[in-house]
mmCIF file of C-alpha atoms in Angstrom:
data_model
loop_
_atom_site.group_PDB
_atom_site.id
_atom_site.type_symbol
_atom_site.label_atom_id
_atom_site.label_comp_id
_atom_site.label_asym_id
_atom_site.label_seq_id
_atom_site.Cartn_x
_atom_site.Cartn_y
_atom_site.Cartn_z
ATOM 1 C CA MET R 24 7.066 11.064 -41.362
ATOM 2 C CA ARG R 25 9.157 8.967 -43.827
ATOM 3 C CA LYS R 26 7.194 10.286 -46.887
ATOM 4 C CA ARG R 27 7.609 13.774 -45.679
ATOM 5 C CA ILE R 28 11.417 13.164 -45.172
ATOM 6 C CA LEU R 29 11.625 12.088 -48.791
ATOM 7 C CA GLU R 30 9.469 15.144 -50.057
ATOM 8 C CA LEU R 31 11.785 17.626 -48.251
ATOM 9 C CA ALA R 32 14.918 15.810 -49.511
ATOM 10 C CA LEU R 33 13.622 15.966 -53.065
ATOM 11 C CA LYS R 34 13.016 19.615 -52.709
ATOM 12 C CA SER R 35 16.548 20.172 -51.497
ATOM 13 C CA GLY R 36 17.685 19.157 -55.066
ATOM 14 C CA SER R 37 21.342 18.843 -55.671
ATOM 15 C CA SER R 38 22.238 19.939 -52.199
ATOM 16 C CA GLY R 39 20.946 16.530 -51.042
ATOM 17 C CA ALA R 40 19.995 15.559 -47.578
ATOM 18 C CA HIS R 41 20.901 13.350 -44.543
ATOM 19 C CA LEU R 42 18.505 10.521 -45.345
ATOM 20 C CA GLY R 43 19.781 7.335 -43.851
ATOM 21 C CA GLY R 44 19.993 8.670 -40.146
ATOM 22 C CA SER R 45 16.683 10.475 -40.421
ATOM 23 C CA LEU R 46 14.898 7.395 -41.477
ATOM 24 C CA SER R 47 16.361 5.271 -38.873
ATOM 25 C CA MET R 48 15.073 7.366 -35.964
ATOM 26 C CA VAL R 49 11.412 8.008 -36.981
ATOM 27 C CA GLU R 50 9.920 5.514 -34.434
ATOM 28 C CA ILE R 51 12.116 6.830 -31.766
ATOM 29 C CA LEU R 52 10.749 10.334 -32.303
ATOM 30 C CA VAL R 53 7.200 9.105 -32.530
ATOM 31 C CA ALA R 54 7.526 7.321 -29.297
ATOM 32 C CA LEU R 55 9.563 10.238 -27.660
ATOM 33 C CA TYR R 56 7.098 12.809 -28.518
ATOM 34 C CA SER R 57 4.118 10.584 -27.241
ATOM 35 C CA VAL R 58 5.722 10.571 -23.713
ATOM 36 C CA ALA R 59 7.490 13.937 -23.448
ATOM 37 C CA ASN R 60 6.022 17.214 -22.276
ATOM 38 C CA ILE R 61 6.626 19.530 -25.124
ATOM 39 C CA SER R 62 4.920 22.625 -23.731
ATOM 40 C CA HIS R 63 6.458 26.107 -24.085
ATOM 41 C CA ASP R 64 7.277 26.892 -20.348
ATOM 42 C CA ASP R 65 10.278 26.275 -18.381
ATOM 43 C CA SER R 66 9.094 23.064 -16.938
ATOM 44 C CA ARG R 67 8.817 21.380 -20.315
ATOM 45 C CA ASP R 68 10.821 18.196 -21.090
ATOM 46 C CA ARG R 69 13.962 18.866 -23.169
ATOM 47 C CA VAL R 70 14.379 16.787 -26.321
ATOM 48 C CA ILE R 71 17.817 17.336 -27.485
ATOM 49 C CA LEU R 72 19.128 16.024 -30.897
ATOM 50 C CA SER R 73 22.770 15.497 -30.586
ATOM 51 C CA LYS R 74 23.071 13.430 -33.950
ATOM 52 C CA GLY R 75 22.426 16.813 -35.743
ATOM 53 C CA HIS R 76 22.286 15.155 -39.157
ATOM 54 C CA GLY R 77 18.891 13.585 -38.148
ATOM 55 C CA ALA R 78 17.399 17.105 -38.432
ATOM 56 C CA LEU R 79 15.000 16.184 -41.232
ATOM 57 C CA ALA R 80 13.387 13.565 -39.017
ATOM 58 C CA LEU R 81 13.181 16.253 -36.189
ATOM 59 C CA TYR R 82 11.592 18.760 -38.366
ATOM 60 C CA THR R 83 8.868 16.226 -39.535
ATOM 61 C CA ALA R 84 8.211 15.114 -35.922
ATOM 62 C CA LEU R 85 7.774 18.647 -34.856
ATOM 63 C CA GLU R 86 5.430 19.430 -37.768
ATOM 64 C CA LEU R 87 3.315 16.171 -36.784
ATOM 65 C CA ASN R 88 3.201 17.458 -33.248
ATOM 66 C CA GLY R 89 2.034 20.958 -34.019
ATOM 67 C CA LYS R 90 5.315 22.803 -33.189
ATOM 68 C CA MET R 91 5.970 23.722 -36.735
ATOM 69 C CA SER R 92 3.645 24.583 -39.636
ATOM 70 C CA LYS R 93 3.900 22.698 -42.963
ATOM 71 C CA GLU R 94 4.612 26.117 -44.636
ATOM 72 C CA LEU R 95 7.683 26.624 -42.320
ATOM 73 C CA VAL R 96 8.915 22.943 -42.798
ATOM 74 C CA ASP R 97 8.489 23.420 -46.632
ATOM 75 C CA THR R 98 11.199 26.148 -46.447
ATOM 76 C CA PHE R 99 13.967 23.368 -45.670
ATOM 77 C CA GLU R 100 17.119 24.478 -47.290
ATOM 78 C CA THR R 101 15.679 27.251 -49.354
ATOM 79 C CA ASN R 102 17.193 30.770 -49.419
ATOM 80 C CA GLY R 103 16.339 32.805 -46.131
ATOM 81 C CA THR R 104 15.243 29.788 -44.291
ATOM 82 C CA HIS R 105 15.995 28.839 -40.598
ATOM 83 C CA LEU R 106 15.771 25.073 -41.294
ATOM 84 C CA PHE R 107 19.164 23.885 -42.280
ATOM 85 C CA ALA R 108 20.745 20.456 -42.882
ATOM 86 C CA HIS R 109 21.656 20.625 -39.096
ATOM 87 C CA ALA R 110 19.017 21.982 -36.856
ATOM 88 C CA SER R 111 19.535 25.497 -35.471
ATOM 89 C CA ARG R 112 18.189 26.291 -31.902
ATOM 90 C CA ASP R 113 14.684 27.625 -31.959
ATOM 91 C CA VAL R 114 12.869 26.897 -28.704
ATOM 92 C CA GLU R 115 9.673 28.491 -29.994
ATOM 93 C CA HIS R 116 9.546 25.662 -32.603
ATOM 94 C CA GLY R 117 10.787 22.836 -30.375
ATOM 95 C CA ILE R 118 14.489 22.844 -31.432
ATOM 96 C CA GLU R 119 16.442 22.817 -28.107
ATOM 97 C CA PHE R 120 19.964 22.616 -29.626
ATOM 98 C CA SER R 121 22.037 23.629 -32.473
ATOM 99 C CA GLY R 122 23.229 20.187 -33.718
ATOM 100 C CA GLY R 123 26.281 19.447 -35.941
ATOM 101 C CA SER R 124 29.404 18.850 -33.901
ATOM 102 C CA LEU R 125 29.054 15.340 -32.815
ATOM 103 C CA GLY R 126 29.382 14.737 -28.974
ATOM 104 C CA LEU R 127 28.385 18.325 -28.013
ATOM 105 C CA GLY R 128 24.606 17.688 -27.868
ATOM 106 C CA ILE R 129 25.055 15.141 -25.094
ATOM 107 C CA SER R 130 27.424 17.457 -23.304
ATOM 108 C CA TYR R 131 24.937 20.303 -23.537
ATOM 109 C CA ALA R 132 22.155 18.002 -22.299
ATOM 110 C CA VAL R 133 24.200 17.267 -19.128
ATOM 111 C CA GLY R 134 24.341 21.014 -18.431
ATOM 112 C CA VAL R 135 20.682 21.418 -19.079
ATOM 113 C CA ALA R 136 19.912 18.457 -16.763
ATOM 114 C CA ILE R 137 22.023 19.888 -13.901
ATOM 115 C CA ALA R 138 20.313 23.350 -14.510
ATOM 116 C CA CYS R 139 16.908 21.764 -14.328
ATOM 117 C CA LYS R 140 17.705 20.014 -11.041
ATOM 118 C CA GLU R 141 19.144 23.111 -9.423
ATOM 119 C CA LYS R 142 15.918 25.022 -10.399
ATOM 120 C CA GLY R 143 13.876 22.198 -8.796
ATOM 121 C CA LEU R 144 12.022 21.442 -12.113
ATOM 122 C CA ASN R 145 10.231 18.159 -12.142
ATOM 123 C CA ASN R 146 11.050 17.564 -15.828
ATOM 124 C CA HIS R 147 13.205 15.215 -17.999
ATOM 125 C CA VAL R 148 16.042 15.677 -20.509
ATOM 126 C CA TYR R 149 16.100 13.204 -23.414
ATOM 127 C CA VAL R 150 19.073 13.284 -25.698
ATOM 128 C CA ILE R 151 19.392 11.355 -29.066
ATOM 129 C CA VAL R 152 22.848 10.275 -30.102
ATOM 130 C CA GLY R 153 24.030 8.195 -33.052
ATOM 131 C CA ASP R 154 26.138 5.022 -32.620
ATOM 132 C CA GLY R 155 28.846 6.589 -34.900
ATOM 133 C CA GLU R 156 28.768 9.585 -32.696
ATOM 134 C CA CYS R 157 29.678 7.382 -29.709
ATOM 135 C CA ASN R 158 33.124 7.096 -31.307
ATOM 136 C CA GLU R 159 33.855 10.461 -29.786
ATOM 137 C CA GLY R 160 35.887 10.576 -26.546
ATOM 138 C CA LEU R 161 33.647 13.433 -25.380
ATOM 139 C CA PHE R 162 30.665 10.928 -25.348
ATOM 140 C CA TRP R 163 32.445 8.854 -22.730
ATOM 141 C CA GLU R 164 33.675 11.762 -20.766
ATOM 142 C CA THR R 165 30.007 12.825 -20.583
ATOM 143 C CA LEU R 166 28.774 9.595 -19.223
ATOM 144 C CA MET R 167 31.295 9.964 -16.305
ATOM 145 C CA THR R 168 29.858 13.268 -15.594
ATOM 146 C CA ILE R 169 26.266 11.919 -15.790
ATOM 147 C CA LYS R 170 27.223 9.255 -13.184
ATOM 148 C CA GLN R 171 29.107 11.737 -11.024
ATOM 149 C CA PHE R 172 26.029 14.115 -10.682
ATOM 150 C CA GLN R 173 23.544 11.192 -10.523
ATOM 151 C CA LEU R 174 21.357 12.749 -13.315
ATOM 152 C CA ASN R 175 18.325 10.644 -13.000
ATOM 153 C CA ASN R 176 16.422 13.316 -14.783
ATOM 154 C CA MET R 177 18.144 12.322 -18.027
ATOM 155 C CA THR R 178 17.759 9.527 -20.717
ATOM 156 C CA ILE R 179 20.090 8.909 -23.452
ATOM 157 C CA ILE R 180 18.720 7.266 -26.553
ATOM 158 C CA VAL R 181 21.401 5.688 -28.848
ATOM 159 C CA ASP R 182 20.116 5.337 -32.490
ATOM 160 C CA ASN R 183 22.124 2.165 -33.038
ATOM 161 C CA ASN R 184 21.774 1.748 -36.809
ATOM 162 C CA GLY R 185 25.177 0.211 -37.407
ATOM 163 C CA LEU R 186 26.350 2.701 -39.913
ATOM 164 C CA GLN R 187 28.140 5.973 -39.950
ATOM 165 C CA ALA R 188 29.278 8.225 -42.957
ATOM 166 C CA ASP R 189 32.517 6.219 -43.466
ATOM 167 C CA GLY R 190 30.973 2.736 -43.287
ATOM 168 C CA PHE R 191 29.933 0.041 -40.786
ATOM 169 C CA THR R 192 30.404 1.305 -37.191
ATOM 170 C CA ASN R 193 31.880 -2.109 -35.984
ATOM 171 C CA GLU R 194 34.501 -1.917 -38.730
ATOM 172 C CA ILE R 195 35.581 1.634 -37.732
ATOM 173 C CA ILE R 196 35.525 1.312 -33.876
ATOM 174 C CA ASP R 197 33.518 -1.562 -32.600
ATOM 175 C CA LEU R 198 31.406 -0.487 -29.609
ATOM 176 C CA SER R 199 29.639 -3.785 -28.985
ATOM 177 C CA PRO R 200 28.599 -4.837 -26.428
ATOM 178 C CA MET R 201 27.142 -1.195 -26.142
ATOM 179 C CA THR R 202 24.834 -2.014 -23.236
ATOM 180 C CA ASP R 203 27.503 -3.574 -21.185
ATOM 181 C CA LYS R 204 29.702 -0.428 -21.665
ATOM 182 C CA LEU R 205 26.992 1.912 -20.715
ATOM 183 C CA GLN R 206 26.166 -0.157 -17.690
ATOM 184 C CA ALA R 207 29.769 -0.189 -16.633
ATOM 185 C CA PHE R 208 29.679 3.729 -16.682
ATOM 186 C CA GLY R 209 26.847 3.467 -14.051
ATOM 187 C CA LEU R 210 23.816 3.875 -16.155
ATOM 188 C CA LYS R 211 20.829 1.555 -16.404
ATOM 189 C CA ALA R 212 21.260 0.317 -20.111
ATOM 190 C CA ILE R 213 18.434 -1.239 -22.076
ATOM 191 C CA ASP R 214 18.323 -2.861 -25.493
ATOM 192 C CA VAL R 215 15.207 -2.283 -27.490
ATOM 193 C CA ALA R 216 13.884 -2.903 -30.929
ATOM 194 C CA GLY R 217 14.187 0.651 -32.385
ATOM 195 C CA HIS R 218 11.387 0.294 -34.814
ATOM 196 C CA ASP R 219 8.753 -0.885 -32.388
ATOM 197 C CA ILE R 220 6.911 2.159 -31.125
ATOM 198 C CA GLU R 221 5.198 0.399 -28.231
ATOM 199 C CA ALA R 222 8.571 -1.173 -26.924
ATOM 200 C CA LEU R 223 10.035 2.308 -27.108
ATOM 201 C CA MET R 224 7.307 4.032 -25.268
ATOM 202 C CA ASN R 225 7.460 1.378 -22.564
ATOM 203 C CA VAL R 226 11.209 1.980 -21.830
ATOM 204 C CA LEU R 227 10.793 5.655 -22.362
ATOM 205 C CA SER R 228 7.989 5.787 -19.649
ATOM 206 C CA SER R 229 9.848 3.781 -17.016
ATOM 207 C CA LYS R 230 12.218 6.253 -15.126
ATOM 208 C CA GLU R 231 14.833 5.197 -12.552
ATOM 209 C CA GLU R 232 14.856 7.052 -9.202
ATOM 210 C CA THR R 233 18.587 6.711 -8.623
ATOM 211 C CA ARG R 234 20.397 6.645 -11.938
ATOM 212 C CA PRO R 235 20.119 7.917 -15.484
ATOM 213 C CA VAL R 236 18.889 5.560 -18.161
ATOM 214 C CA ALA R 237 20.446 4.717 -21.487
ATOM 215 C CA ILE R 238 18.338 3.215 -24.259
ATOM 216 C CA VAL R 239 20.109 1.410 -27.156
ATOM 217 C CA ALA R 240 17.623 1.407 -29.905
ATOM 218 C CA ASN R 241 18.607 -1.180 -32.493
ATOM 219 C CA THR R 242 17.538 0.366 -35.980
ATOM 220 C CA ILE R 243 18.160 0.161 -39.533
ATOM 221 C CA LYS R 244 19.763 3.063 -41.399
ATOM 222 C CA GLY R 245 17.541 4.148 -44.316
ATOM 223 C CA LYS R 246 14.554 2.138 -42.843
ATOM 224 C CA GLY R 247 11.778 1.792 -45.288
ATOM 225 C CA VAL R 248 13.466 2.338 -48.555
ATOM 226 C CA SER R 249 15.155 -0.785 -49.922
ATOM 227 C CA PHE R 250 17.920 0.982 -51.725
ATOM 228 C CA MET R 251 18.884 3.039 -48.836
ATOM 229 C CA GLU R 252 18.603 0.520 -46.018
ATOM 230 C CA ASN R 253 22.135 -0.416 -44.589
ATOM 231 C CA SER R 254 23.895 1.790 -47.114
ATOM 232 C CA ALA R 255 26.546 4.345 -45.976
ATOM 233 C CA ALA R 256 26.058 5.977 -49.406
ATOM 234 C CA TRP R 257 22.718 7.243 -48.110
ATOM 235 C CA HIS R 258 24.063 8.837 -45.074
ATOM 236 C CA HIS R 259 23.724 11.968 -47.254
ATOM 237 C CA GLY R 260 22.533 11.646 -50.757
ATOM 238 C CA VAL R 261 20.689 13.277 -53.615
ATOM 239 C CA LEU R 262 17.238 11.984 -54.635
ATOM 240 C CA ASN R 263 16.074 12.387 -58.269
ATOM 241 C CA GLN R 264 12.589 12.051 -59.243
ATOM 242 C CA LYS R 265 12.920 8.298 -60.298
ATOM 243 C CA LYS R 266 14.403 7.265 -57.008
ATOM 244 C CA PHE R 267 11.810 9.415 -55.048
ATOM 245 C CA ASP R 268 9.045 7.706 -56.909
ATOM 246 C CA LYS R 269 10.379 4.265 -56.216
ATOM 247 C CA ALA R 270 10.909 5.177 -52.489
ATOM 248 C CA MET R 271 7.407 6.604 -52.143
ATOM 249 C CA GLU R 272 5.855 3.505 -53.813
ATOM 250 C CA GLU R 273 7.764 1.157 -51.288
ATOM 251 C CA LEU R 274 6.533 3.309 -48.401
ATOM 252 C CA SER R 275 2.931 3.101 -49.657
#
């Protein structure tokens, strides 16, 4: 998936791509699509990407899981494509939400979780947010709503990579200790190593009967590529051939 993310970023040319936050969430998506039911019918689980700039990782995960063809994913950011820098809703191909405006994805997920409950569906709603996104007041309003409606059919996954577009998250708005804050809002909050697939699968598989779950997945922005790791400059960046070759060599 990481190699595929780089290939697509290189194809995007001078437009560049959101690399850092896509590379940090690869294992999250691998684990998530290993436990989620991604069938086509209404009873499917919903995987909602609220941190919309992680779209490249989402496209590669959907390709890996047979929801998108390689030919379709290859159209990323080309003229006439439906695969943009931020994902646009396309349920047929596994995209449940049009991401971009941070904080809206988790709000949307709450509405979906309520609707699924009212329909009596035995499914689950997973929503991925970024730690920078958690600066939004809307995120905390949504948590209060989740608690109010006791949405035990919902799991929040925070890609806690410590960086956002403007720099280190703890220097902009320090959200630590994140698990304590989430717990205080009435959720079961779990810290997990965000690049450990087995650990992620274990926490994703364990559901609570009485309350929603929030998983704080501690990750590294730009994971796997030395010059991108822990660098806000690669939140969105342009890959040239030389940098691409170096990155692919490291991943090999």
